[in-house]
CSV table of C-alpha atoms and ligand atoms in Angstrom, one decimal:
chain,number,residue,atom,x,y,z
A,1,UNK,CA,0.0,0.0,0.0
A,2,UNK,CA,1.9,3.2,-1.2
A,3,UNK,CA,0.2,6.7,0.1
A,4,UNK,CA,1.1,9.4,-1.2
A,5,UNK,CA,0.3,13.9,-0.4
A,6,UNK,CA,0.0,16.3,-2.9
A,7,UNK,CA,0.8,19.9,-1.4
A,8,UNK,CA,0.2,23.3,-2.8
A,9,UNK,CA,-1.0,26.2,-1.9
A,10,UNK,CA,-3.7,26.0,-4.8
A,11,UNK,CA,-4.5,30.0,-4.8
A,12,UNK,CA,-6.5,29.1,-7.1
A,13,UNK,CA,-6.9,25.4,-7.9
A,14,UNK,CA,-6.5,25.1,-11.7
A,15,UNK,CA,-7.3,21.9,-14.1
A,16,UNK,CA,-3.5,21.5,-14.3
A,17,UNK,CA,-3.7,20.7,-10.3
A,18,UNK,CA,-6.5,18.7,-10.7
A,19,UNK,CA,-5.2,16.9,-13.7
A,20,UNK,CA,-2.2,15.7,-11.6
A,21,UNK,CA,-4.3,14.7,-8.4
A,22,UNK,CA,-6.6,12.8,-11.5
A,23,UNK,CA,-2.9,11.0,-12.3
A,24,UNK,CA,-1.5,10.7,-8.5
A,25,UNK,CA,-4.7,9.1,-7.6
A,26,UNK,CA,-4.0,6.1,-10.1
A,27,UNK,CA,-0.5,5.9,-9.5
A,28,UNK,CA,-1.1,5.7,-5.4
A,29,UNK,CA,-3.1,4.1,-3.1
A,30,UNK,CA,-4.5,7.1,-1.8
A,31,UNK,CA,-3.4,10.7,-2.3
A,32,UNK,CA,-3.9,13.4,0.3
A,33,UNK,CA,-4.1,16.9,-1.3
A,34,UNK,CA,-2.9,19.2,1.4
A,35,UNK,CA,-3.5,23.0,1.3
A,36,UNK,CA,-1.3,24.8,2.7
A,37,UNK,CA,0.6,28.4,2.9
A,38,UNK,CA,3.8,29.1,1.6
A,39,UNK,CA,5.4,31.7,4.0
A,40,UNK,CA,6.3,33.9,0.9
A,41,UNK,CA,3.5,34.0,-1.0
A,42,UNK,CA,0.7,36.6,-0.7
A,43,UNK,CA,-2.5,34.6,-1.1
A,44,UNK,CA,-5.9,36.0,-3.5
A,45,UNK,CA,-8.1,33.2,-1.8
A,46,UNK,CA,-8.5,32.5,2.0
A,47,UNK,CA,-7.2,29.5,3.0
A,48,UNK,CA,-10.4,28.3,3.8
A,49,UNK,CA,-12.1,29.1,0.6
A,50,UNK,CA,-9.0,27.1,-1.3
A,51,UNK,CA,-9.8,24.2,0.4
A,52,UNK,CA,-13.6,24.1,0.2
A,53,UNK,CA,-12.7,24.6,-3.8
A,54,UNK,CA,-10.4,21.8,-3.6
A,55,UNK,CA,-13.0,19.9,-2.0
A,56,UNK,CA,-15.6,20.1,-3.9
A,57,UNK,CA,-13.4,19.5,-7.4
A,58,UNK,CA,-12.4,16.5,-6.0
A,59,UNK,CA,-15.7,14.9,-4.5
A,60,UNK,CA,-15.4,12.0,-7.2
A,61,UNK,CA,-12.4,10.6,-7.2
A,62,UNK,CA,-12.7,8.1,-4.7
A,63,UNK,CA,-9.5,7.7,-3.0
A,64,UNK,CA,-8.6,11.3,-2.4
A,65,UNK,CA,-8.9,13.4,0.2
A,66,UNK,CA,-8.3,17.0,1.1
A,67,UNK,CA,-6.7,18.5,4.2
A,68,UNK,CA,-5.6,21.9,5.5
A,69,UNK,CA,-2.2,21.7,6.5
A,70,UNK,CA,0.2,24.6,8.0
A,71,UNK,CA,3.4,23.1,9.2
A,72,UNK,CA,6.2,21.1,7.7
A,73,UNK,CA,5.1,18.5,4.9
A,74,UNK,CA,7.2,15.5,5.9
A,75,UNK,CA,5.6,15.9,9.5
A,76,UNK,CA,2.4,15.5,7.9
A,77,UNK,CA,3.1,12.6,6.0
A,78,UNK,CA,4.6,11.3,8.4
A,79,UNK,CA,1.6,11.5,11.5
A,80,UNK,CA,-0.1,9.7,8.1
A,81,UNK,CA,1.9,7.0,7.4
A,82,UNK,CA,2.5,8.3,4.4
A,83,UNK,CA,5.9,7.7,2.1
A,84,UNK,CA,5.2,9.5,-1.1
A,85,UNK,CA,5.2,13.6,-1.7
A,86,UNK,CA,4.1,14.0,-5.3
A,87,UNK,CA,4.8,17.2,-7.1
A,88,UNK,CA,3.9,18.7,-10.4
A,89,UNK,CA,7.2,20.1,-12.7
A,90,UNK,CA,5.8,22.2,-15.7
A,91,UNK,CA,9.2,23.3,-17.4
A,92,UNK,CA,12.6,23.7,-16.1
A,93,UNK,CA,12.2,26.5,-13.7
A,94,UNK,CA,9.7,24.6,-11.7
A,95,UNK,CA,12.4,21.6,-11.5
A,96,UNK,CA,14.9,23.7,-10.2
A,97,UNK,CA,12.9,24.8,-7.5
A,98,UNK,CA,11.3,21.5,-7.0
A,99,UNK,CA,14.3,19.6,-7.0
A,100,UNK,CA,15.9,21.8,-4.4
A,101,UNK,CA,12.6,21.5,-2.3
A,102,UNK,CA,12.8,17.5,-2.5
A,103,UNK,CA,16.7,17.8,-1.3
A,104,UNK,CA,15.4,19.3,2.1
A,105,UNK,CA,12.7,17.1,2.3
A,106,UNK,CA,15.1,14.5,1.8
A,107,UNK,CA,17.9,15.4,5.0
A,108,UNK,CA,14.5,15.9,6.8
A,109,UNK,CA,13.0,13.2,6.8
A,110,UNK,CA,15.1,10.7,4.6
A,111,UNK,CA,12.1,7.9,4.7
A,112,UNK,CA,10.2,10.3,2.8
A,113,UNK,CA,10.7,9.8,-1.5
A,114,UNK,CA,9.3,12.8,-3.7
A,115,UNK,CA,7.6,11.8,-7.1
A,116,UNK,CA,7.6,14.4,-9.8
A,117,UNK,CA,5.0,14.3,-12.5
A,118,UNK,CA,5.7,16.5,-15.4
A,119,UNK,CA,2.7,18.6,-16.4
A,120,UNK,CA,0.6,17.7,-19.7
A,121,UNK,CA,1.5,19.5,-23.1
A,122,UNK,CA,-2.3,20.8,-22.4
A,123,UNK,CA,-1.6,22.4,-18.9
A,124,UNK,CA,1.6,23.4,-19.7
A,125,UNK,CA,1.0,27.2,-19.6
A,126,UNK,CA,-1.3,26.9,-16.8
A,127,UNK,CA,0.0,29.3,-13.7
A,128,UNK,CA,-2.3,29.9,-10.8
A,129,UNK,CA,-0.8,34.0,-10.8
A,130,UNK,CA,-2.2,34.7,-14.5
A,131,UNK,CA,-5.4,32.9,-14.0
A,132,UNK,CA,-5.5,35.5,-11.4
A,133,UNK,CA,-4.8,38.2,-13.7
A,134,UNK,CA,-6.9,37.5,-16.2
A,135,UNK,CA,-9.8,37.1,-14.6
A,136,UNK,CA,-9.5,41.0,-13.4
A,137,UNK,CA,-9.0,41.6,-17.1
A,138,UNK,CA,-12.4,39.9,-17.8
A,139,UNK,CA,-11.2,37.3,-19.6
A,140,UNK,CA,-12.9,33.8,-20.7
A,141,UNK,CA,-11.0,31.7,-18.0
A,142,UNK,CA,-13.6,28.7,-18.2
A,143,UNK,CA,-11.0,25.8,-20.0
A,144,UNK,CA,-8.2,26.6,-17.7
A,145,UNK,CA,-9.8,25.9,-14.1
A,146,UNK,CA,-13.0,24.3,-12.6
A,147,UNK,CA,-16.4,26.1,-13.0
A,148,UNK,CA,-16.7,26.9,-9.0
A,149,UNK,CA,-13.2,28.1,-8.9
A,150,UNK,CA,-14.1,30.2,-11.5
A,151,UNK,CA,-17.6,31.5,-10.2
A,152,UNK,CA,-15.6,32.8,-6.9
A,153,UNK,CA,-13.1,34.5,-8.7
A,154,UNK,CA,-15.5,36.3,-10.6
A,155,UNK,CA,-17.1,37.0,-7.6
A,156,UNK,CA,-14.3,38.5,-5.6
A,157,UNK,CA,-13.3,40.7,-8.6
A,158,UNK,CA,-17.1,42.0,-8.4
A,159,UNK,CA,-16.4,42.7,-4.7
A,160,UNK,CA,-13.4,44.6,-4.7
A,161,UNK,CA,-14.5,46.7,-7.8
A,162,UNK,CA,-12.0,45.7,-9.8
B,201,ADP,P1,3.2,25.8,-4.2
B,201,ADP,O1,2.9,27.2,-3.6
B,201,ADP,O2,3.5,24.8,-3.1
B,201,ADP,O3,4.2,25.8,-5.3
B,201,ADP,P2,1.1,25.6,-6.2
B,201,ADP,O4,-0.4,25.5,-5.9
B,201,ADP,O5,1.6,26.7,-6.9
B,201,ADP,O6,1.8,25.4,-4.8
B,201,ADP,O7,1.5,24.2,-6.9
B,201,ADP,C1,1.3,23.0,-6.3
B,201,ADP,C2,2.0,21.9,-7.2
B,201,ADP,O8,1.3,21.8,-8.5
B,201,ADP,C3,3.5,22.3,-7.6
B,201,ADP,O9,4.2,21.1,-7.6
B,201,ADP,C4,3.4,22.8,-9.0
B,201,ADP,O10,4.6,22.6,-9.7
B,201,ADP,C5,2.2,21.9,-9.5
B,201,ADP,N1,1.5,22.5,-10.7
B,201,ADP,C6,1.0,23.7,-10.7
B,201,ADP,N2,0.4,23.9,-11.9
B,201,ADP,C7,0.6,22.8,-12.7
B,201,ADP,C8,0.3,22.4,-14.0
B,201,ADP,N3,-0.3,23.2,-14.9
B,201,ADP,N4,0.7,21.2,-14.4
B,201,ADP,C9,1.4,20.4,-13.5
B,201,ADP,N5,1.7,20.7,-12.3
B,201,ADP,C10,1.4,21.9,-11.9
């Protein structure tokens, strides 16, 4: 039985996300998406409102679950038994980043493996900032992320006047 987590801070939750939690969720047992916040990152979305996104994108897919995580990864997975941490590598800046992240996952907590999945051609251009962008521009955002995640974006743009 190989479990595996899937962390990101999701801001917003995109269909390249959810096409790699679609891939994780064959490759593993079960896959734990874990929303969480990355220190240096200024977030759109509350954390709350990521998650209930997150959740409700990934309702049918049976062997997935979502959690709301805000501490090291590796102590996550392991308080879960788990010995994967999958991550998604779009094009070679990601990898470098990634692949320094996995190192220090790696000396801290050296049971741990990371698995990288590279992106589909498809989602290739898919970045959670220029969703972000272009929906304040009004643009058609509808094939690059879920319906709700759309609707709330939408929203909050109407909200802040923008
Ligand atoms: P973080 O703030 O932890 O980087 P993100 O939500 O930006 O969280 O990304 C979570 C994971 O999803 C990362 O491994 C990232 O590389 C991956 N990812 C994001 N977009 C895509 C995509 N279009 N295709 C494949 N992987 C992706």
């Amino acid at each position: 039985m190989v479990k595996a987590v899937f962390p990101g801070s999701f801001d917003p939750p995109t269909n390249g996300h959810l096409n790699l939690i679609k891939r994780g969720s064959e490759l593993f047992d079960s896959l734990d998406v874990v929303v969480s916040n990355n220190l240096h990152k200024k977030y759109q979305l509350e954390t709350q409102e990521r998650f209930d996104l997150m959740k409700e994108i990934t309702e049918g897919i049976a062997n997935v679950k979502v959690s709301l995580w805000n501490s090291l990864i590796v102590d996550y997975a392991t308080n879960n038994n788990i010995s994967v941490i999958l991550r998604g590598v779009r094009d070679i800046a990601d990898f470098g980043y990634e692949f320094e992240l996995s190192m220090m996952n790696k000396q801290l907590a050296p049971h741990i493996e990371t698995v990288f999945l590279p992106t589909e051609q498809k989602y290739f251009v898919l970045r959670s900032s220029s969703i972000k962008e272009l929906v304040q521009l009004g643009a058609d955002v509808s094939s690059m992320v879920p319906s709700n995640v759309e609707a709330l974006m939408k929203k909050k743009v109407v909200l802040s006047g923008g």
